[in-house]
Amino acid sequence: MIEFLARLHDSELVARFQRRCGLVLREAHAHHGGGEKVCTLTASGRHGRETAVESRQDSNSDHKHRSNGCVAPGCGGPRYEVRNWPLHCLFLLSAGLGHEVFYITCLPCIHWSLDPFLCRRLVNMWTLVMYVGQVLKDLLKLPRPLSPPVVKLETRVDAEYGLPSTHAMAATSICFTLLLSATPRFQFQFEVGLLIAVVLSSLVCLSRLYTGMHSVLDVVCGVVISAVLMSITYPYWNAFDRFQLSSPVAPLVSLLFPLVLSYTYPELHHYSTTRGDTTTILGAAAGCSLGYWANERLGETFEPRGPFPVPWPALTGRALAAGLGRLLVGASALVGTRQAAKAVSLRALYSWHRVPANERTKARRRKEIEVPYKFVTYMIVGLVNSVLVNRVFRLLGLL
């Protein structure tokens, strides 16, 4: 069993998948003086320790990589060749469907244009699987695939550990939570919805192999963990819904519990984006939850009126124009809110901790600044999304 798991975690398995899809690594060489020298980048310090025997850093993208005394463009670092552009574009698009930015954009659109009930369910499950996945990554500390032999098409999260794939977890939970939650509320053929859920989640999972960010084991574990979490929590979805909307202590729990989870996130010996990304998700979920509770108290939840299941909204020209208007106005409101809340919270924290102006960019990585500024910023974004934006739509005649 251990040998089988090791094979699933092997970088060469990912590289073979990439080559079959037309993504090929080309080793480039740099000329120094009269001779030719292979440019290898070391990975000293990666994940807070020396990596394996080969001690090599991911260096195959067409952008700059810094390492211990070597800059890839300056020494002609490895490059990759795309031989199947349709598959390349499909997998890059599919990878985008698993990014936090997509969910932060997509989930509000479901709230504004379809059903806030569905958005609430999706936000709750997304938050759960992302928190569990991110914590498991930093507890298990299993590395991502090595490059070479793997081609890496993304670099932002390369300092993070690999197992489980939170893209696979999020895609699985979002697709199937939407399917299960929409079935009793909207009229559609379940088999069609199931097919769409399977195709979309599979594309996101395969895209993590194609982009070189995860091993097969990472992806499989992500899907399995997400399925287990959904199976355990599914019987309690309705009960949690009632608590979230009607309990007098729901606002306190919605605020304090995610905040405690943000501050008690596992510490690493090096900086990683996992803590900040997790705090962002927890903050947004806290703000949305407070907003859902407030909407219930105000007597206006903006949910479709029964009896359920209701017909699927007609895709007329007028409906599409109104949806586009809601997207533009809503996205502008959220982006503006984010920028304002971020600026104010950072200014306050810099002043409180007496951070010099020339050290402020670096100081954002400190826990006492990163956690509160991200939590407060995205909590306010979540509140604006769930409480204010739909009321603005009504004033503008977009609802």
Tab-separated table of C-alpha atoms in Angstrom:
chain	number	residue	atom	x	y	z
A	1	MET	CA	0.000	0.000	0.000
A	2	ILE	CA	2.802	2.430	0.894
A	3	GLU	CA	4.530	1.685	-2.402
A	4	PHE	CA	1.266	2.293	-4.289
A	5	LEU	CA	0.742	5.645	-2.531
A	6	ALA	CA	4.348	6.601	-3.283
A	7	ARG	CA	3.753	5.916	-6.982
A	8	LEU	CA	0.647	8.112	-6.936
A	9	HIS	CA	2.779	10.866	-5.393
A	10	ASP	CA	5.591	10.449	-7.931
A	11	SER	CA	6.431	13.570	-9.950
A	12	GLU	CA	7.164	11.477	-13.045
A	13	LEU	CA	3.513	10.370	-13.177
A	14	VAL	CA	2.475	14.038	-13.445
A	15	ALA	CA	5.158	14.701	-16.059
A	16	ARG	CA	3.892	11.788	-18.176
A	17	PHE	CA	0.339	13.169	-18.022
A	18	GLN	CA	1.621	16.578	-19.119
A	19	ARG	CA	3.534	15.102	-22.048
A	20	ARG	CA	0.486	13.130	-23.185
A	21	CYS	CA	-1.469	16.404	-23.151
A	22	GLY	CA	1.189	18.163	-25.221
A	23	LEU	CA	3.033	20.086	-22.492
A	24	VAL	CA	6.735	19.313	-22.827
A	25	LEU	CA	9.680	20.496	-20.736
A	26	ARG	CA	12.674	21.738	-22.697
A	27	GLU	CA	15.968	22.003	-20.831
A	28	ALA	CA	17.789	25.180	-21.818
A	29	HIS	CA	21.420	25.886	-21.277
A	30	ALA	CA	23.289	29.064	-20.642
A	31	HIS	CA	26.599	29.969	-22.227
A	32	HIS	CA	29.214	31.268	-19.847
A	33	GLY	CA	32.555	32.204	-21.332
A	34	GLY	CA	33.497	29.628	-23.914
A	35	GLY	CA	31.680	26.741	-22.348
A	36	GLU	CA	28.129	25.666	-21.876
A	37	LYS	CA	26.662	25.339	-18.414
A	38	VAL	CA	23.373	23.856	-17.318
A	39	CYS	CA	21.469	26.291	-15.174
A	40	THR	CA	20.212	24.505	-12.067
A	41	LEU	CA	18.454	26.306	-9.272
A	42	THR	CA	18.777	25.037	-5.712
A	43	ALA	CA	15.917	24.761	-3.288
A	44	SER	CA	17.731	25.505	-0.070
A	45	GLY	CA	15.229	26.777	2.410
A	46	ARG	CA	12.193	25.690	0.438
A	47	HIS	CA	9.528	24.558	2.896
A	48	GLY	CA	11.871	25.733	5.641
A	49	ARG	CA	14.403	22.987	5.072
A	50	GLU	CA	16.654	21.422	2.439
A	51	THR	CA	14.634	19.466	-0.050
A	52	ALA	CA	15.669	16.119	-1.433
A	53	VAL	CA	18.914	14.906	-2.902
A	54	GLU	CA	18.645	16.804	-6.144
A	55	SER	CA	18.054	20.097	-4.308
A	56	ARG	CA	16.369	21.823	-7.224
A	57	GLN	CA	13.906	24.674	-7.452
A	58	ASP	CA	10.990	24.965	-9.828
A	59	SER	CA	12.336	26.944	-12.735
A	60	ASN	CA	10.465	26.142	-15.901
A	61	SER	CA	8.087	29.041	-16.424
A	62	ASP	CA	8.764	31.943	-18.714
A	63	HIS	CA	8.936	34.435	-15.849
A	64	LYS	CA	11.644	35.297	-13.358
A	65	HIS	CA	12.616	32.895	-10.588
A	66	ARG	CA	15.011	33.820	-7.846
A	67	SER	CA	17.080	31.253	-6.027
A	68	ASN	CA	20.395	31.028	-4.219
A	69	GLY	CA	22.535	33.113	-6.523
A	70	CYS	CA	20.817	32.235	-9.796
A	71	VAL	CA	18.120	34.027	-11.767
A	72	ALA	CA	16.528	31.800	-14.370
A	73	PRO	CA	16.214	34.281	-17.264
A	74	GLY	CA	19.832	35.313	-16.828
A	75	CYS	CA	21.071	31.778	-17.190
A	76	GLY	CA	18.594	30.533	-19.762
A	77	GLY	CA	16.556	28.410	-17.369
A	78	PRO	CA	14.357	25.551	-18.537
A	79	ARG	CA	11.345	26.390	-20.690
A	80	TYR	CA	8.298	24.469	-21.788
A	81	GLU	CA	6.638	23.878	-25.139
A	82	VAL	CA	2.869	23.701	-25.730
A	83	ARG	CA	1.968	21.254	-28.506
A	84	ASN	CA	-1.796	21.077	-27.956
A	85	TRP	CA	-3.199	24.581	-27.571
A	86	PRO	CA	-6.908	23.609	-27.277
A	87	LEU	CA	-6.121	21.328	-24.307
A	88	HIS	CA	-3.756	23.939	-22.872
A	89	CYS	CA	-6.450	26.631	-22.904
A	90	LEU	CA	-9.082	24.217	-21.568
A	91	PHE	CA	-6.951	23.195	-18.585
A	92	LEU	CA	-5.875	26.762	-17.779
A	93	LEU	CA	-9.527	27.841	-17.838
A	94	SER	CA	-10.441	24.846	-15.674
A	95	ALA	CA	-7.661	25.734	-13.217
A	96	GLY	CA	-9.170	29.219	-12.948
A	97	LEU	CA	-12.477	27.657	-11.896
A	98	GLY	CA	-10.758	26.418	-8.748
A	99	HIS	CA	-9.134	29.681	-7.660
A	100	GLU	CA	-10.417	31.635	-4.665
A	101	VAL	CA	-10.888	34.693	-6.892
A	102	PHE	CA	-13.355	32.765	-9.047
A	103	TYR	CA	-15.404	31.650	-6.057
A	104	ILE	CA	-15.390	35.125	-4.529
A	105	THR	CA	-16.785	36.340	-7.878
A	106	CYS	CA	-19.072	33.414	-8.725
A	107	LEU	CA	-20.769	32.889	-5.365
A	108	PRO	CA	-22.042	36.502	-5.100
A	109	CYS	CA	-23.519	36.167	-8.607
A	110	ILE	CA	-25.536	33.171	-7.389
A	111	HIS	CA	-26.719	35.313	-4.477
A	112	TRP	CA	-27.641	38.272	-6.703
A	113	SER	CA	-29.140	36.520	-9.713
A	114	LEU	CA	-30.359	33.086	-8.641
A	115	ASP	CA	-30.993	32.232	-4.985
A	116	PRO	CA	-29.332	33.502	-1.776
A	117	PHE	CA	-30.241	30.155	-0.175
A	118	LEU	CA	-27.927	28.339	-2.598
A	119	CYS	CA	-25.181	30.880	-2.051
A	120	ARG	CA	-25.442	30.405	1.702
A	121	ARG	CA	-25.088	26.627	1.385
A	122	LEU	CA	-22.139	26.970	-0.972
A	123	VAL	CA	-20.321	29.494	1.213
A	124	ASN	CA	-20.728	27.269	4.271
A	125	MET	CA	-19.406	24.144	2.554
A	126	TRP	CA	-16.645	26.015	0.694
A	127	THR	CA	-15.396	27.479	3.965
A	128	LEU	CA	-15.385	24.095	5.693
A	129	VAL	CA	-13.496	22.183	3.000
A	130	MET	CA	-10.998	24.978	2.388
A	131	TYR	CA	-10.158	25.315	6.075
A	132	VAL	CA	-9.745	21.552	6.524
A	133	GLY	CA	-7.688	21.286	3.330
A	134	GLN	CA	-5.366	24.173	4.145
A	135	VAL	CA	-4.757	22.922	7.690
A	136	LEU	CA	-4.039	19.400	6.463
A	137	LYS	CA	-1.495	20.772	3.990
A	138	ASP	CA	0.463	22.499	6.722
A	139	LEU	CA	0.227	19.574	9.125
A	140	LEU	CA	1.210	16.829	6.663
A	141	LYS	CA	3.889	18.965	4.943
A	142	LEU	CA	4.046	16.829	1.788
A	143	PRO	CA	5.852	18.599	-1.091
A	144	ARG	CA	4.436	19.475	-4.482
A	145	PRO	CA	5.777	17.733	-7.620
A	146	LEU	CA	9.407	18.445	-8.485
A	147	SER	CA	10.387	20.502	-11.495
A	148	PRO	CA	12.043	19.082	-13.517
A	149	PRO	CA	10.587	16.671	-14.581
A	150	VAL	CA	7.268	18.485	-14.089
A	151	VAL	CA	6.373	21.734	-15.869
A	152	LYS	CA	5.045	24.311	-13.394
A	153	LEU	CA	2.536	26.763	-14.881
A	154	GLU	CA	1.704	28.505	-11.593
A	155	THR	CA	4.064	29.887	-8.984
A	156	ARG	CA	2.078	31.934	-6.450
A	157	VAL	CA	1.288	28.953	-4.232
A	158	ASP	CA	4.452	26.970	-4.870
A	159	ALA	CA	5.716	27.721	-1.356
A	160	GLU	CA	2.653	25.880	-0.032
A	161	TYR	CA	2.612	22.151	0.577
A	162	GLY	CA	0.743	19.829	-1.761
A	163	LEU	CA	-1.537	17.300	-0.084
A	164	PRO	CA	-4.501	17.542	-0.285
A	165	SER	CA	-5.380	19.592	-3.370
A	166	THR	CA	-7.737	22.315	-2.144
A	167	HIS	CA	-8.701	23.034	-5.758
A	168	ALA	CA	-9.987	19.459	-6.027
A	169	MET	CA	-11.713	19.780	-2.645
A	170	ALA	CA	-13.397	23.070	-3.509
A	171	ALA	CA	-14.477	21.985	-6.980
A	172	THR	CA	-15.961	18.733	-5.687
A	173	SER	CA	-17.798	20.337	-2.776
A	174	ILE	CA	-19.087	23.338	-4.729
A	175	CYS	CA	-20.378	21.313	-7.695
A	176	PHE	CA	-22.123	18.631	-5.663
A	177	THR	CA	-23.395	20.931	-2.903
A	178	LEU	CA	-24.990	23.061	-5.609
A	179	LEU	CA	-26.521	19.972	-7.211
A	180	LEU	CA	-27.931	18.611	-3.934
A	181	SER	CA	-29.189	21.993	-2.721
A	182	ALA	CA	-30.740	23.090	-6.025
A	183	THR	CA	-32.652	19.845	-6.644
A	184	PRO	CA	-35.574	20.598	-4.241
A	185	ARG	CA	-35.689	24.312	-5.175
A	186	PHE	CA	-35.496	24.422	-8.976
A	187	GLN	CA	-37.014	22.369	-11.755
A	188	PHE	CA	-34.283	20.654	-13.768
A	189	GLN	CA	-33.304	17.150	-14.793
A	190	PHE	CA	-31.113	15.690	-12.058
A	191	GLU	CA	-29.102	13.538	-14.492
A	192	VAL	CA	-28.098	16.636	-16.476
A	193	GLY	CA	-27.044	18.424	-13.304
A	194	LEU	CA	-25.063	15.377	-12.198
A	195	LEU	CA	-23.261	15.202	-15.542
A	196	ILE	CA	-22.351	18.902	-15.349
A	197	ALA	CA	-21.085	18.505	-11.765
A	198	VAL	CA	-18.927	15.509	-12.691
A	199	VAL	CA	-17.472	17.195	-15.805
A	200	LEU	CA	-16.655	20.510	-14.106
A	201	SER	CA	-15.117	18.963	-10.990
A	202	SER	CA	-13.116	16.492	-13.116
A	203	LEU	CA	-11.746	19.277	-15.312
A	204	VAL	CA	-10.575	21.227	-12.263
A	205	CYS	CA	-8.931	18.091	-10.823
A	206	LEU	CA	-7.155	17.252	-14.083
A	207	SER	CA	-6.048	20.875	-14.456
A	208	ARG	CA	-4.054	20.553	-11.214
A	209	LEU	CA	-2.029	17.774	-12.837
A	210	TYR	CA	-1.657	19.672	-16.096
A	211	THR	CA	-0.416	22.834	-14.364
A	212	GLY	CA	2.078	20.719	-12.418
A	213	MET	CA	0.859	21.912	-9.034
A	214	HIS	CA	-0.285	18.594	-7.582
A	215	SER	CA	0.432	14.890	-7.736
A	216	VAL	CA	-2.238	12.296	-8.470
A	217	LEU	CA	-2.278	11.451	-4.759
A	218	ASP	CA	-2.927	15.101	-3.834
A	219	VAL	CA	-5.922	15.274	-6.165
A	220	VAL	CA	-7.416	11.902	-5.195
A	221	CYS	CA	-7.089	12.709	-1.488
A	222	GLY	CA	-8.730	16.109	-2.086
A	223	VAL	CA	-11.752	14.519	-3.756
A	224	VAL	CA	-12.067	11.800	-1.096
A	225	ILE	CA	-11.764	14.219	1.839
A	226	SER	CA	-14.334	16.541	0.288
A	227	ALA	CA	-16.737	13.639	-0.269
A	228	VAL	CA	-16.288	12.486	3.334
A	229	LEU	CA	-16.936	15.981	4.710
A	230	MET	CA	-20.078	16.313	2.594
A	231	SER	CA	-21.324	12.893	3.698
A	232	ILE	CA	-20.778	13.699	7.374
A	233	THR	CA	-22.375	17.150	7.274
A	234	TYR	CA	-25.225	16.548	4.798
A	235	PRO	CA	-27.753	15.324	7.419
A	236	TYR	CA	-27.211	18.563	9.383
A	237	TRP	CA	-27.428	21.117	6.557
A	238	ASN	CA	-31.028	22.104	7.342
A	239	ALA	CA	-30.392	22.268	11.082
A	240	PHE	CA	-27.380	24.535	10.560
A	241	ASP	CA	-29.469	26.672	8.216
A	242	ARG	CA	-32.050	27.235	10.947
A	243	PHE	CA	-29.354	28.054	13.504
A	244	GLN	CA	-27.571	30.442	11.130
A	245	LEU	CA	-30.750	32.399	10.356
A	246	SER	CA	-32.738	32.363	13.576
A	247	SER	CA	-30.557	31.710	16.617
A	248	PRO	CA	-29.924	34.820	18.777
A	249	VAL	CA	-26.304	33.676	19.313
A	250	ALA	CA	-25.639	33.050	15.602
A	251	PRO	CA	-23.978	36.456	15.002
A	252	LEU	CA	-21.590	35.927	17.909
A	253	VAL	CA	-20.679	32.411	16.785
A	254	SER	CA	-20.379	33.524	13.144
A	255	LEU	CA	-17.876	36.207	14.140
A	256	LEU	CA	-15.837	34.646	16.940
A	257	PHE	CA	-15.461	31.072	15.679
A	258	PRO	CA	-13.839	31.994	12.320
A	259	LEU	CA	-11.695	34.619	14.053
A	260	VAL	CA	-10.375	32.046	16.546
A	261	LEU	CA	-9.667	29.622	13.697
A	262	SER	CA	-7.699	32.343	11.883
A	263	TYR	CA	-5.517	33.117	14.901
A	264	THR	CA	-4.924	29.458	15.796
A	265	TYR	CA	-3.943	28.430	12.269
A	266	PRO	CA	-0.870	26.114	12.347
A	267	GLU	CA	2.442	27.977	12.426
A	268	LEU	CA	5.163	27.222	9.864
A	269	HIS	CA	8.906	27.886	9.904
A	270	HIS	CA	8.588	29.912	6.707
A	271	TYR	CA	6.024	32.267	5.241
A	272	SER	CA	3.256	30.668	3.214
A	273	THR	CA	0.143	32.104	1.594
A	274	THR	CA	-2.050	29.440	3.234
A	275	ARG	CA	-2.714	31.382	6.424
A	276	GLY	CA	-3.642	34.551	4.567
A	277	ASP	CA	-5.839	32.734	2.050
A	278	THR	CA	-7.592	30.820	4.821
A	279	THR	CA	-8.180	34.003	6.800
A	280	THR	CA	-9.643	35.613	3.670
A	281	ILE	CA	-12.128	32.759	3.283
A	282	LEU	CA	-13.033	32.707	6.980
A	283	GLY	CA	-13.522	36.475	7.028
A	284	ALA	CA	-15.758	36.444	3.953
A	285	ALA	CA	-17.805	33.587	5.417
A	286	ALA	CA	-18.202	35.429	8.723
A	287	GLY	CA	-19.435	38.568	6.964
A	288	CYS	CA	-21.875	36.611	4.783
A	289	SER	CA	-23.219	34.723	7.788
A	290	LEU	CA	-23.818	37.952	9.702
A	291	GLY	CA	-25.559	39.349	6.637
A	292	TYR	CA	-27.842	36.332	6.213
A	293	TRP	CA	-28.906	36.631	9.857
A	294	ALA	CA	-29.526	40.376	9.436
A	295	ASN	CA	-31.602	39.825	6.283
A	296	GLU	CA	-33.791	37.328	8.120
A	297	ARG	CA	-34.327	39.873	10.914
A	298	LEU	CA	-35.140	42.586	8.379
A	299	GLY	CA	-37.695	40.288	6.743
A	300	GLU	CA	-36.178	40.464	3.269
A	301	THR	CA	-34.005	37.539	2.199
A	302	PHE	CA	-34.393	38.020	-1.591
A	303	GLU	CA	-35.026	34.284	-2.033
A	304	PRO	CA	-37.440	32.964	-4.693
A	305	ARG	CA	-41.025	32.639	-3.555
A	306	GLY	CA	-42.438	29.081	-3.498
A	307	PRO	CA	-43.998	26.692	-3.911
A	308	PHE	CA	-40.808	24.785	-4.640
A	309	PRO	CA	-39.376	23.620	-6.919
A	310	VAL	CA	-39.739	26.782	-8.964
A	311	PRO	CA	-39.008	26.975	-12.719
A	312	TRP	CA	-35.452	27.736	-13.732
A	313	PRO	CA	-35.083	31.462	-14.561
A	314	ALA	CA	-35.687	32.140	-18.258
A	315	LEU	CA	-32.598	33.317	-20.175
A	316	THR	CA	-34.239	36.170	-22.069
A	317	GLY	CA	-32.367	39.174	-23.418
A	318	ARG	CA	-33.810	41.359	-20.681
A	319	ALA	CA	-32.800	38.865	-17.968
A	320	LEU	CA	-29.269	38.642	-19.336
A	321	ALA	CA	-28.957	42.442	-19.481
A	322	ALA	CA	-30.186	42.739	-15.894
A	323	GLY	CA	-27.751	39.996	-14.830
A	324	LEU	CA	-24.871	41.803	-16.519
A	325	GLY	CA	-25.899	45.034	-14.800
A	326	ARG	CA	-25.969	43.297	-11.436
A	327	LEU	CA	-22.538	41.803	-12.095
A	328	LEU	CA	-20.991	45.172	-12.987
A	329	VAL	CA	-22.595	47.093	-10.130
A	330	GLY	CA	-22.075	44.320	-7.578
A	331	ALA	CA	-18.470	43.607	-8.522
A	332	SER	CA	-17.685	47.337	-8.428
A	333	ALA	CA	-19.249	47.581	-4.975
A	334	LEU	CA	-17.249	44.620	-3.650
A	335	VAL	CA	-13.949	45.757	-5.186
A	336	GLY	CA	-14.458	49.292	-3.878
A	337	THR	CA	-15.362	47.967	-0.440
A	338	ARG	CA	-12.316	45.738	-0.411
A	339	GLN	CA	-9.955	48.547	-1.344
A	340	ALA	CA	-11.385	50.942	1.220
A	341	ALA	CA	-11.520	48.381	4.050
A	342	LYS	CA	-8.016	47.164	3.271
A	343	ALA	CA	-6.551	50.681	3.264
A	344	VAL	CA	-8.238	51.687	6.522
A	345	SER	CA	-7.437	48.458	8.368
A	346	LEU	CA	-3.787	48.446	7.273
A	347	ARG	CA	-3.343	52.083	8.198
A	348	ALA	CA	-4.804	51.425	11.642
A	349	LEU	CA	-2.655	48.336	12.206
A	350	TYR	CA	0.544	50.040	11.019
A	351	SER	CA	-0.154	52.870	13.434
A	352	TRP	CA	-1.004	50.532	16.310
A	353	HIS	CA	2.135	48.408	15.847
A	354	ARG	CA	4.283	51.450	14.954
A	355	VAL	CA	5.521	49.989	11.677
A	356	PRO	CA	7.936	52.318	9.794
A	357	ALA	CA	6.837	53.314	6.297
A	358	ASN	CA	9.779	51.532	4.648
A	359	GLU	CA	8.904	48.199	6.328
A	360	ARG	CA	5.167	48.118	5.707
A	361	THR	CA	5.149	45.837	2.688
A	362	LYS	CA	7.157	43.199	4.524
A	363	ALA	CA	5.136	43.708	7.710
A	364	ARG	CA	1.962	42.492	5.994
A	365	ARG	CA	3.265	38.959	6.419
A	366	ARG	CA	3.363	39.262	10.188
A	367	LYS	CA	0.558	37.388	11.907
A	368	GLU	CA	-0.526	40.342	14.050
A	369	ILE	CA	-1.099	42.369	10.873
A	370	GLU	CA	-2.020	39.809	8.206
A	371	VAL	CA	-4.782	38.061	10.155
A	372	PRO	CA	-6.750	41.090	11.405
A	373	TYR	CA	-6.463	43.113	8.194
A	374	LYS	CA	-7.569	40.239	5.964
A	375	PHE	CA	-10.298	39.074	8.320
A	376	VAL	CA	-11.797	42.542	8.778
A	377	THR	CA	-11.480	43.431	5.088
A	378	TYR	CA	-13.256	40.349	3.809
A	379	MET	CA	-15.791	40.271	6.622
A	380	ILE	CA	-16.912	43.724	5.484
A	381	VAL	CA	-16.937	42.519	1.853
A	382	GLY	CA	-19.144	39.587	2.890
A	383	LEU	CA	-21.513	41.897	4.748
A	384	VAL	CA	-21.821	44.270	1.817
A	385	ASN	CA	-22.450	41.340	-0.536
A	386	SER	CA	-25.198	39.753	1.543
A	387	VAL	CA	-26.945	42.837	2.967
A	388	LEU	CA	-26.335	45.947	0.891
A	389	VAL	CA	-25.841	44.998	-2.757
A	390	ASN	CA	-29.302	43.521	-3.409
A	391	ARG	CA	-30.905	46.612	-1.883
A	392	VAL	CA	-28.867	48.785	-4.241
A	393	PHE	CA	-30.069	46.614	-7.133
A	394	ARG	CA	-33.644	47.246	-6.077
A	395	LEU	CA	-33.076	51.018	-5.998
A	396	LEU	CA	-31.541	50.850	-9.496
A	397	GLY	CA	-34.343	48.663	-10.860
A	398	LEU	CA	-32.049	45.688	-11.460
A	399	LEU	CA	-34.124	43.247	-9.386
